[in-house]
mmCIF file of C-alpha atoms and ligand atoms in Angstrom:
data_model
loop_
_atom_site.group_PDB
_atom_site.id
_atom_site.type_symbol
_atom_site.label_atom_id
_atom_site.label_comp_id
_atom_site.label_asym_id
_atom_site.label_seq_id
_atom_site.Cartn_x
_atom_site.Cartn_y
_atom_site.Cartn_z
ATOM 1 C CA UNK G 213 -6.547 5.193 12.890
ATOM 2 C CA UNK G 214 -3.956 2.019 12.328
ATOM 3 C CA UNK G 215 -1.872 1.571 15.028
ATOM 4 C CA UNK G 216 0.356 -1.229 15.537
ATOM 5 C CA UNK G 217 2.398 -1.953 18.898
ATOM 6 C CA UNK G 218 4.922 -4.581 19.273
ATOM 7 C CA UNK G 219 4.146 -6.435 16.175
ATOM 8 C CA UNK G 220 6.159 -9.931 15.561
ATOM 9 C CA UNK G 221 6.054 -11.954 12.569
ATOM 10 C CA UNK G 222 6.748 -15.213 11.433
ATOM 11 C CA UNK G 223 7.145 -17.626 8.922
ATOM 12 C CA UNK G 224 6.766 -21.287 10.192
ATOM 13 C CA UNK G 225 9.613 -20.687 12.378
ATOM 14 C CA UNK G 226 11.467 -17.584 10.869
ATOM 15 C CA UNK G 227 10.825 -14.783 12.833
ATOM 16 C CA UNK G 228 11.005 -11.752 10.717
ATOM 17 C CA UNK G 229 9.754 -8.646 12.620
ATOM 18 C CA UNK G 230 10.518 -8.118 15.868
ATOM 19 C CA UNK G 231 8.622 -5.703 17.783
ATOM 20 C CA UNK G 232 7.278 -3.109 15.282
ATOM 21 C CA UNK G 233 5.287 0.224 16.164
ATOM 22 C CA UNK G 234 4.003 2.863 14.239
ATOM 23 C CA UNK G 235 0.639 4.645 13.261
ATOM 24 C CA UNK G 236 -1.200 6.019 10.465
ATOM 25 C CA UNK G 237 -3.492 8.826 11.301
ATOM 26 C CA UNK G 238 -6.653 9.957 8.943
ATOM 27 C CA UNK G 239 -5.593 11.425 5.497
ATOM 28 C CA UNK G 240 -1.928 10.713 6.229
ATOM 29 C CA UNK G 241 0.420 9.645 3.583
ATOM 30 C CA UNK G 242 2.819 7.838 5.025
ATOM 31 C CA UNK G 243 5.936 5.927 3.588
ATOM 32 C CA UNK G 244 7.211 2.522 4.614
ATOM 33 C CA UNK G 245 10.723 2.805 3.645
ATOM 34 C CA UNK G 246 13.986 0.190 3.637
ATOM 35 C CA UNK G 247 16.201 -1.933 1.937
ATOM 36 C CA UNK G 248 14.888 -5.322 0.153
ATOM 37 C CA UNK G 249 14.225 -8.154 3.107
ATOM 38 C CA UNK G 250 13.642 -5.553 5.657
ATOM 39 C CA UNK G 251 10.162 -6.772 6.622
ATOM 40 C CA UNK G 252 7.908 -4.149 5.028
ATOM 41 C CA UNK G 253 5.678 -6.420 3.182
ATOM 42 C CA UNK G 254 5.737 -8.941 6.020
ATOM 43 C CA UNK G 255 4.169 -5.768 7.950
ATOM 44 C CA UNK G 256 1.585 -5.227 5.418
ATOM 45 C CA UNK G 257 0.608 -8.755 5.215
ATOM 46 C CA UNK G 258 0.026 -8.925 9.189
ATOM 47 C CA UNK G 259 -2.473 -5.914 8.502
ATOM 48 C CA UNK G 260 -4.057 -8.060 5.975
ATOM 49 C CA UNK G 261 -4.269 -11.189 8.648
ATOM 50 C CA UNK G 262 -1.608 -12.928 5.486
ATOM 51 C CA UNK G 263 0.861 -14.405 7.718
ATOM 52 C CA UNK G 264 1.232 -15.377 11.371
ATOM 53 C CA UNK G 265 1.531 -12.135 13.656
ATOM 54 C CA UNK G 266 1.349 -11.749 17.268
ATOM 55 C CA UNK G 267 1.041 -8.321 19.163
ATOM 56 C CA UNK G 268 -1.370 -5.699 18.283
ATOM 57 C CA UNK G 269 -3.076 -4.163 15.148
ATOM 58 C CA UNK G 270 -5.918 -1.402 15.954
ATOM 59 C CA UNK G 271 -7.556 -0.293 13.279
ATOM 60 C CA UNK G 272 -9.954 2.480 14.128
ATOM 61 C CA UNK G 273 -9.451 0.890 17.862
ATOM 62 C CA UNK G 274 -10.725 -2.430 17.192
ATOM 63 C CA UNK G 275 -7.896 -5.573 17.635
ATOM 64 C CA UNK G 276 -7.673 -7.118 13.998
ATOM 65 C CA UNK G 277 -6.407 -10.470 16.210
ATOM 66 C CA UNK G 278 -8.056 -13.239 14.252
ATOM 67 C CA UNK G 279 -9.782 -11.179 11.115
ATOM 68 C CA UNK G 280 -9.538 -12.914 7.842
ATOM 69 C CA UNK G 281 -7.762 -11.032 4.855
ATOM 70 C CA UNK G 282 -11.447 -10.693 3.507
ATOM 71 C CA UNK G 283 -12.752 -9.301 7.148
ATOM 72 C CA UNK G 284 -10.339 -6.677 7.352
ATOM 73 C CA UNK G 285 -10.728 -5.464 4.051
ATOM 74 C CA UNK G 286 -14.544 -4.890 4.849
ATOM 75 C CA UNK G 287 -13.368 -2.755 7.899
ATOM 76 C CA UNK G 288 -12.884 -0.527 5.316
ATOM 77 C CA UNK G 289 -8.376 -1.284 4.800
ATOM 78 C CA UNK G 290 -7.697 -1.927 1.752
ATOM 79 C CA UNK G 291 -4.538 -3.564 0.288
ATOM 80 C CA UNK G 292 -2.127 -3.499 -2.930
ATOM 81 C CA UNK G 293 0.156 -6.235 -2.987
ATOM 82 C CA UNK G 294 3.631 -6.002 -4.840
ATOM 83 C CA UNK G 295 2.024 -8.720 -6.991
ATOM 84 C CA UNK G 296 0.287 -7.552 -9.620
ATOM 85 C CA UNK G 297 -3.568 -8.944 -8.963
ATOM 86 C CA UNK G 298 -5.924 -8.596 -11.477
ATOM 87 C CA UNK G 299 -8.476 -10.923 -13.166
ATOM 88 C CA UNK G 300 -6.611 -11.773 -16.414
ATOM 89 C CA UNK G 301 -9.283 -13.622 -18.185
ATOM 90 C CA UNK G 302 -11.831 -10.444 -17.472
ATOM 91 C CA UNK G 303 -11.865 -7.163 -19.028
ATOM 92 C CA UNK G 304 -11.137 -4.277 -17.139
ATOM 93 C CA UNK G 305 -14.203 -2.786 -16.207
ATOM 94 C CA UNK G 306 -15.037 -6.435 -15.050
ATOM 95 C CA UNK G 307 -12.243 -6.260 -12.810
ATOM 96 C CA UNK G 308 -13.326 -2.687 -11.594
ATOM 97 C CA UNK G 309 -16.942 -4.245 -10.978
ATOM 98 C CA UNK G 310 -15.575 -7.092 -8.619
ATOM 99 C CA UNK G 311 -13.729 -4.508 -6.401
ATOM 100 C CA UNK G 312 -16.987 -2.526 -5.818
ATOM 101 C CA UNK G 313 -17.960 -4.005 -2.083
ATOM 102 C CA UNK G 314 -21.707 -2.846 -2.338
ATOM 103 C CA UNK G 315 -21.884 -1.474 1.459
ATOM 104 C CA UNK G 316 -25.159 0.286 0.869
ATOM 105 C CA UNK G 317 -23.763 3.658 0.630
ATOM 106 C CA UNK G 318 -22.330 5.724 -1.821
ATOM 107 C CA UNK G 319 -19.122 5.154 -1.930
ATOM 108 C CA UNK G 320 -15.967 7.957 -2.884
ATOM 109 C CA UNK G 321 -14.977 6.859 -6.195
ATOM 110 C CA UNK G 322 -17.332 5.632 -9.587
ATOM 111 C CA UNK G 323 -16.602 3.695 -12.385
ATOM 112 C CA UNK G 324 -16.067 7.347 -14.170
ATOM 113 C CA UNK G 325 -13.789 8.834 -11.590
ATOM 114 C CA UNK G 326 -11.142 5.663 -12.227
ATOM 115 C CA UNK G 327 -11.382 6.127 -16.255
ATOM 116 C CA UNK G 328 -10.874 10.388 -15.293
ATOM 117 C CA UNK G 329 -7.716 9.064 -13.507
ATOM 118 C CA UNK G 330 -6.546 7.003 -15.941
ATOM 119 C CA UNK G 331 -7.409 6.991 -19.603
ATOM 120 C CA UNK G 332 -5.211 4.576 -20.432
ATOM 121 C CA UNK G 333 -8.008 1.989 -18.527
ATOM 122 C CA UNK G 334 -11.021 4.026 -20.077
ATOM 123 C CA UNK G 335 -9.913 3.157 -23.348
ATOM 124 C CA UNK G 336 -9.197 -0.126 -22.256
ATOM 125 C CA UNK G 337 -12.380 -0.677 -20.899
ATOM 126 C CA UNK G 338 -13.359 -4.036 -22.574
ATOM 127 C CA UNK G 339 -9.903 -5.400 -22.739
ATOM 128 C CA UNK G 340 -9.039 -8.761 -21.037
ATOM 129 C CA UNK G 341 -6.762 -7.648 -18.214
ATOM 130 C CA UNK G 342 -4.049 -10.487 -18.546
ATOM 131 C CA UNK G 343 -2.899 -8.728 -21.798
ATOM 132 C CA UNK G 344 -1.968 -5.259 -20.004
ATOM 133 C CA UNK G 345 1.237 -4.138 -19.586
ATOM 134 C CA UNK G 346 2.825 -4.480 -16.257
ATOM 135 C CA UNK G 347 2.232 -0.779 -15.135
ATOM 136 C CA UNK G 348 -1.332 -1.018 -16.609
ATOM 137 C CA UNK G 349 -2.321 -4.032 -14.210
ATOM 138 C CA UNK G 350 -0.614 -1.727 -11.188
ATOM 139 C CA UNK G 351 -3.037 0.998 -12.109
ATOM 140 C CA UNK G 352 -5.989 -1.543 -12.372
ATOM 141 C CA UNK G 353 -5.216 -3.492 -9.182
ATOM 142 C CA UNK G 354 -4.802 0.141 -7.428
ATOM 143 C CA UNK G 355 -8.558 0.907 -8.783
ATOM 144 C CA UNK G 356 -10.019 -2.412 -8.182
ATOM 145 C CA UNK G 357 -9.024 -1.841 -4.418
ATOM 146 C CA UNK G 358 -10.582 1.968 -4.371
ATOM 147 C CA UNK G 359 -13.732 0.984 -5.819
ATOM 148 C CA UNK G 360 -14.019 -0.845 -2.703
ATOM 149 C CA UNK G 361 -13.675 2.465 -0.791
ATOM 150 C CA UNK G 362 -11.203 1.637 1.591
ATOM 151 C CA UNK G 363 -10.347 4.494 3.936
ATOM 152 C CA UNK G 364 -6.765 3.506 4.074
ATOM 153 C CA UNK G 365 -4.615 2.159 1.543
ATOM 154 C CA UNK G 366 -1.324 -0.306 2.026
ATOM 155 C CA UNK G 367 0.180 -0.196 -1.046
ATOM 156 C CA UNK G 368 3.245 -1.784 -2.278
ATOM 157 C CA UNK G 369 6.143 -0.756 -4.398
ATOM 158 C CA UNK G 370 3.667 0.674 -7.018
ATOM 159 C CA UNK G 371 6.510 2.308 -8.676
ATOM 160 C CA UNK G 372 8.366 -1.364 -8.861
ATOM 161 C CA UNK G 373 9.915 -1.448 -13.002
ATOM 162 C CA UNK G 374 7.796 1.698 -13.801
ATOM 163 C CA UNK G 375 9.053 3.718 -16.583
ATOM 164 C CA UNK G 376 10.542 7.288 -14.363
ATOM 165 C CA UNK G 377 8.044 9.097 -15.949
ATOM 166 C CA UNK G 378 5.154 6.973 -14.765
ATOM 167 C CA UNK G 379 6.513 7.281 -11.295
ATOM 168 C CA UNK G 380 5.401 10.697 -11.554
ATOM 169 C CA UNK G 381 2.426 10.251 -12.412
ATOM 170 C CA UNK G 382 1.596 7.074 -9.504
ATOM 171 C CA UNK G 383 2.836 10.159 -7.081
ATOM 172 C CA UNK G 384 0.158 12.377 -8.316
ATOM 173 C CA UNK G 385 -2.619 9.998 -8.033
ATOM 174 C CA UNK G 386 -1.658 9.023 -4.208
ATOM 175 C CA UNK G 387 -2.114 12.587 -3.863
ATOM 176 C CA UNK G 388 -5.629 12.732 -5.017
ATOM 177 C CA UNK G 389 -6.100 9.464 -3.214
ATOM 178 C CA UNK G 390 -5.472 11.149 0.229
ATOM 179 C CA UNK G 391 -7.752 14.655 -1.383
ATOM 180 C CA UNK G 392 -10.618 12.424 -0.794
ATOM 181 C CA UNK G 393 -9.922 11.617 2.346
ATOM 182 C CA UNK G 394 -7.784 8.212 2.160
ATOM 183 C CA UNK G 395 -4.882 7.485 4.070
ATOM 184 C CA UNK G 396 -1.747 5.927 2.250
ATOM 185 C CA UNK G 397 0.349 3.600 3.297
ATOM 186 C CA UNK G 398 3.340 3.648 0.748
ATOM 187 C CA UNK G 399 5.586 0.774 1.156
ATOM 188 C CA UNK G 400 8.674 1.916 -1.320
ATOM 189 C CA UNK G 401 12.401 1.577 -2.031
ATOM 190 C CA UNK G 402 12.303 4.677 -3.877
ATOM 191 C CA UNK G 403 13.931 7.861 -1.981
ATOM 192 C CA UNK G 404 11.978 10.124 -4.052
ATOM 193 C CA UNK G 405 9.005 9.622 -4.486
ATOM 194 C CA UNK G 406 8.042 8.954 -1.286
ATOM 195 C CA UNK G 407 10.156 12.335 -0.037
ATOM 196 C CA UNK G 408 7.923 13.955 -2.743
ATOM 197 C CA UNK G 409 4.217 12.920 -1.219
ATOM 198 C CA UNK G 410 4.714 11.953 2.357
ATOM 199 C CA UNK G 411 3.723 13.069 5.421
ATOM 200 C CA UNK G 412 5.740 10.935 7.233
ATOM 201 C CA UNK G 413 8.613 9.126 6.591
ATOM 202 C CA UNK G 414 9.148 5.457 8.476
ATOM 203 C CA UNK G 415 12.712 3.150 8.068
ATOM 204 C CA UNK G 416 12.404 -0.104 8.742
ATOM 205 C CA UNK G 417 15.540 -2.699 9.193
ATOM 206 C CA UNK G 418 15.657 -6.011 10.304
ATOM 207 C CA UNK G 419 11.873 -6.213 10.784
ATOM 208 C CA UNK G 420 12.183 -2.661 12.920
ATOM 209 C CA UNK G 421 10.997 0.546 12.947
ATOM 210 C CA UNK G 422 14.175 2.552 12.608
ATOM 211 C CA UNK G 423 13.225 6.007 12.204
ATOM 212 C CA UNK G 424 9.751 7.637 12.119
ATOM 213 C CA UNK G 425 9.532 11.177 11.515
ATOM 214 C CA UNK G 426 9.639 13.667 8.383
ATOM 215 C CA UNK G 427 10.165 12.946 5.264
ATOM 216 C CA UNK G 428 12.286 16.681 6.005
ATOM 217 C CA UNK G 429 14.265 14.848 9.351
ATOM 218 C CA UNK G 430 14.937 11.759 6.994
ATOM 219 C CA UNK G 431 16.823 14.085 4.354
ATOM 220 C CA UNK G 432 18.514 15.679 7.546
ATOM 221 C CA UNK G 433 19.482 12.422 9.116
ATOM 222 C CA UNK G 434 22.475 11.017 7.265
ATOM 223 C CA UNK G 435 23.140 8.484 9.674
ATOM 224 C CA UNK G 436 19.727 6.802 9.073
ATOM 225 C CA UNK G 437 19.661 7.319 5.436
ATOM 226 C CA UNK G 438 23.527 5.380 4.933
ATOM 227 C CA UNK G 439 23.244 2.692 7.178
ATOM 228 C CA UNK G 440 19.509 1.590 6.508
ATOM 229 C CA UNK G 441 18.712 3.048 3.056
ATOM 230 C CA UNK G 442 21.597 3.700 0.294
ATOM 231 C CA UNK G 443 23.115 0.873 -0.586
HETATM 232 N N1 LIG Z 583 6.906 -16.500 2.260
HETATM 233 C C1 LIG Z 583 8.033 -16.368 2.980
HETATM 234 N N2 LIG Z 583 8.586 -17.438 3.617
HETATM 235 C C2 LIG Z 583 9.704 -17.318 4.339
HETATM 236 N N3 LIG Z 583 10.378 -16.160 4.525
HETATM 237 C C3 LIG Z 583 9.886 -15.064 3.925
HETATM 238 C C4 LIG Z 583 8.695 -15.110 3.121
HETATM 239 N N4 LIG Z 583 8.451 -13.866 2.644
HETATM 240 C C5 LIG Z 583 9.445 -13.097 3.137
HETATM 241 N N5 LIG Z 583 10.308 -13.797 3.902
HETATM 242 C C6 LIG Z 583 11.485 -13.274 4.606
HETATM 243 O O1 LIG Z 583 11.068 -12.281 5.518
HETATM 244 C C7 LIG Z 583 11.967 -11.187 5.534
HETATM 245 C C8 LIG Z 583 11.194 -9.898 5.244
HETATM 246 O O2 LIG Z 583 10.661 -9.953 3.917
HETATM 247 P P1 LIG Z 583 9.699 -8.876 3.313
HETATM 248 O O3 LIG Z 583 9.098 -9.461 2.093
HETATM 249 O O4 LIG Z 583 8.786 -8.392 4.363
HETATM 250 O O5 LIG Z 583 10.711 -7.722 2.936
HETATM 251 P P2 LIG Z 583 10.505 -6.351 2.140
HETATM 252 O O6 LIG Z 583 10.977 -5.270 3.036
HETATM 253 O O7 LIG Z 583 9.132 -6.276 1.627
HETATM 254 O O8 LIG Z 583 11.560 -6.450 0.967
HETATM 255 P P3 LIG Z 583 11.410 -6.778 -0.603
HETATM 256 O O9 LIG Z 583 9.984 -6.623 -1.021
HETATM 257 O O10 LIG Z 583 12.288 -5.819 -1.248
HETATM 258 O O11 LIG Z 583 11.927 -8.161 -0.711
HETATM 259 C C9 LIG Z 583 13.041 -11.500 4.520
HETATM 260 O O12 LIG Z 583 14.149 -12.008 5.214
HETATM 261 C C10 LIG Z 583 12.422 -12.575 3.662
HETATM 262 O O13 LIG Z 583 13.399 -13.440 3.173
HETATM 263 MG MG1 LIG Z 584 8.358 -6.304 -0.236
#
């Protein structure tokens, strides 16, 4: 449903991936692993038409050559930046209300399946974002991008200075993210997690792919796992 064949990126003239394929099929989880600098971000940002990419993107085999960050989220691809990115001055079901993309059909998720997810926002409801903590924004920004109904999620490093505990739990919701029917797009650092939920395992260095299989094969493959993972 995303597939992406010889993608290059750049920044003015800093060319940071070089020739990067992979695919995500439907109601896939599938992790984006590597070290810090590796290009994983860059990657999601070409998705999101955020930086300067040439190659090819197909997303649900149309070229995303030339969308707009706002076009291809209304293709239905939607996108968690390691940046936290709520409204800080609105309250959180504000926030949740701006995400909703009104397409004229139902969509997956309501206002009351995010506050069943996470209570912590329900009870939060009429708070002004900005004075969350850190991992509540993550949650909110995750939210604010379902109620748009994306059918496939980028999302990175939600786990990024989360308390081990909450880790957990940001595993568990991925999973009922892909139960409806989402795809995931994990971009981590974390080993474990993404061992825990994935379908697929990818290793990027120096803005490659350098493995793509299991998360089962990655555990297997020491090689991969020492020279582009541990540090
Ligand atoms: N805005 C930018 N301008 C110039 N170079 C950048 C910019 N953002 C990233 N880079 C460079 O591009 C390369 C890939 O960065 P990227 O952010 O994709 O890595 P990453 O795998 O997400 O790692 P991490 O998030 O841990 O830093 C790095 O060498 C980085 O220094
Ligand atoms: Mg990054």
């Amino acid at each position: 449903m995303l597939k992406i064949s010889n993608l290059h990126a750049y920044y003015g003239k800093s060319h940071v991936l070089h020739g990067v394929d992979f695919d995500v099929q439907p109601g896939e989880i599938v992790a984006l692993l590597g070290r810090n600098g590796s290009g994983r971000s860059t990657t999601a940002k070409a998705v999101m038409g955020l930086v300067h990419w040439e190659g090819q993107i197909d997303w649900k085999g149309q070229g995303l050559t030339g969308k707009k960050a706002y076009e291809v989220a209304h293709l239905g691809l939607g996108y968690v930046p390691e940046s936290r990115d709520v409204f800080p001055n609105l309250t959180v079901h504000q926030n949740l209300l701006l995400g909703q993309k009104g397409k004229g059909r139902g969509s997956r998720w309501s206002f009351e399946d995010m506050y069943a997810m996470f209570p912590r926002l329900k009870e939060r409801q009429h708070t002004e974002a900005g004075v969350m903590s850190g991992g509540e924004q993550q949650m909110l920004t995750l939210c604010r991008t379902l109620m748009g109904d994306p059918d496939l999620i980028i999302i990175d490093e939600p786990t990024e200075g989360l308390a081990p505990k909450i880790v957990e739990l940001v595993g568990v919701y991925l999973k009922k993210i892909k139960e409806r029917g989402v795809s995931v797009l994990l971009i981590e650092q974390k080993l474990t997690i993404a061992m825990s939920i994935s379908d697929r395992a990818l290793v990027m260095g120096h803005g490659r792919i350098v493995f793509d299989g299991t998360p089962q094969g990655l555990r297997a493959d020491e090689r991969v796992r020492k020279e582009w993972l541990e540090v």
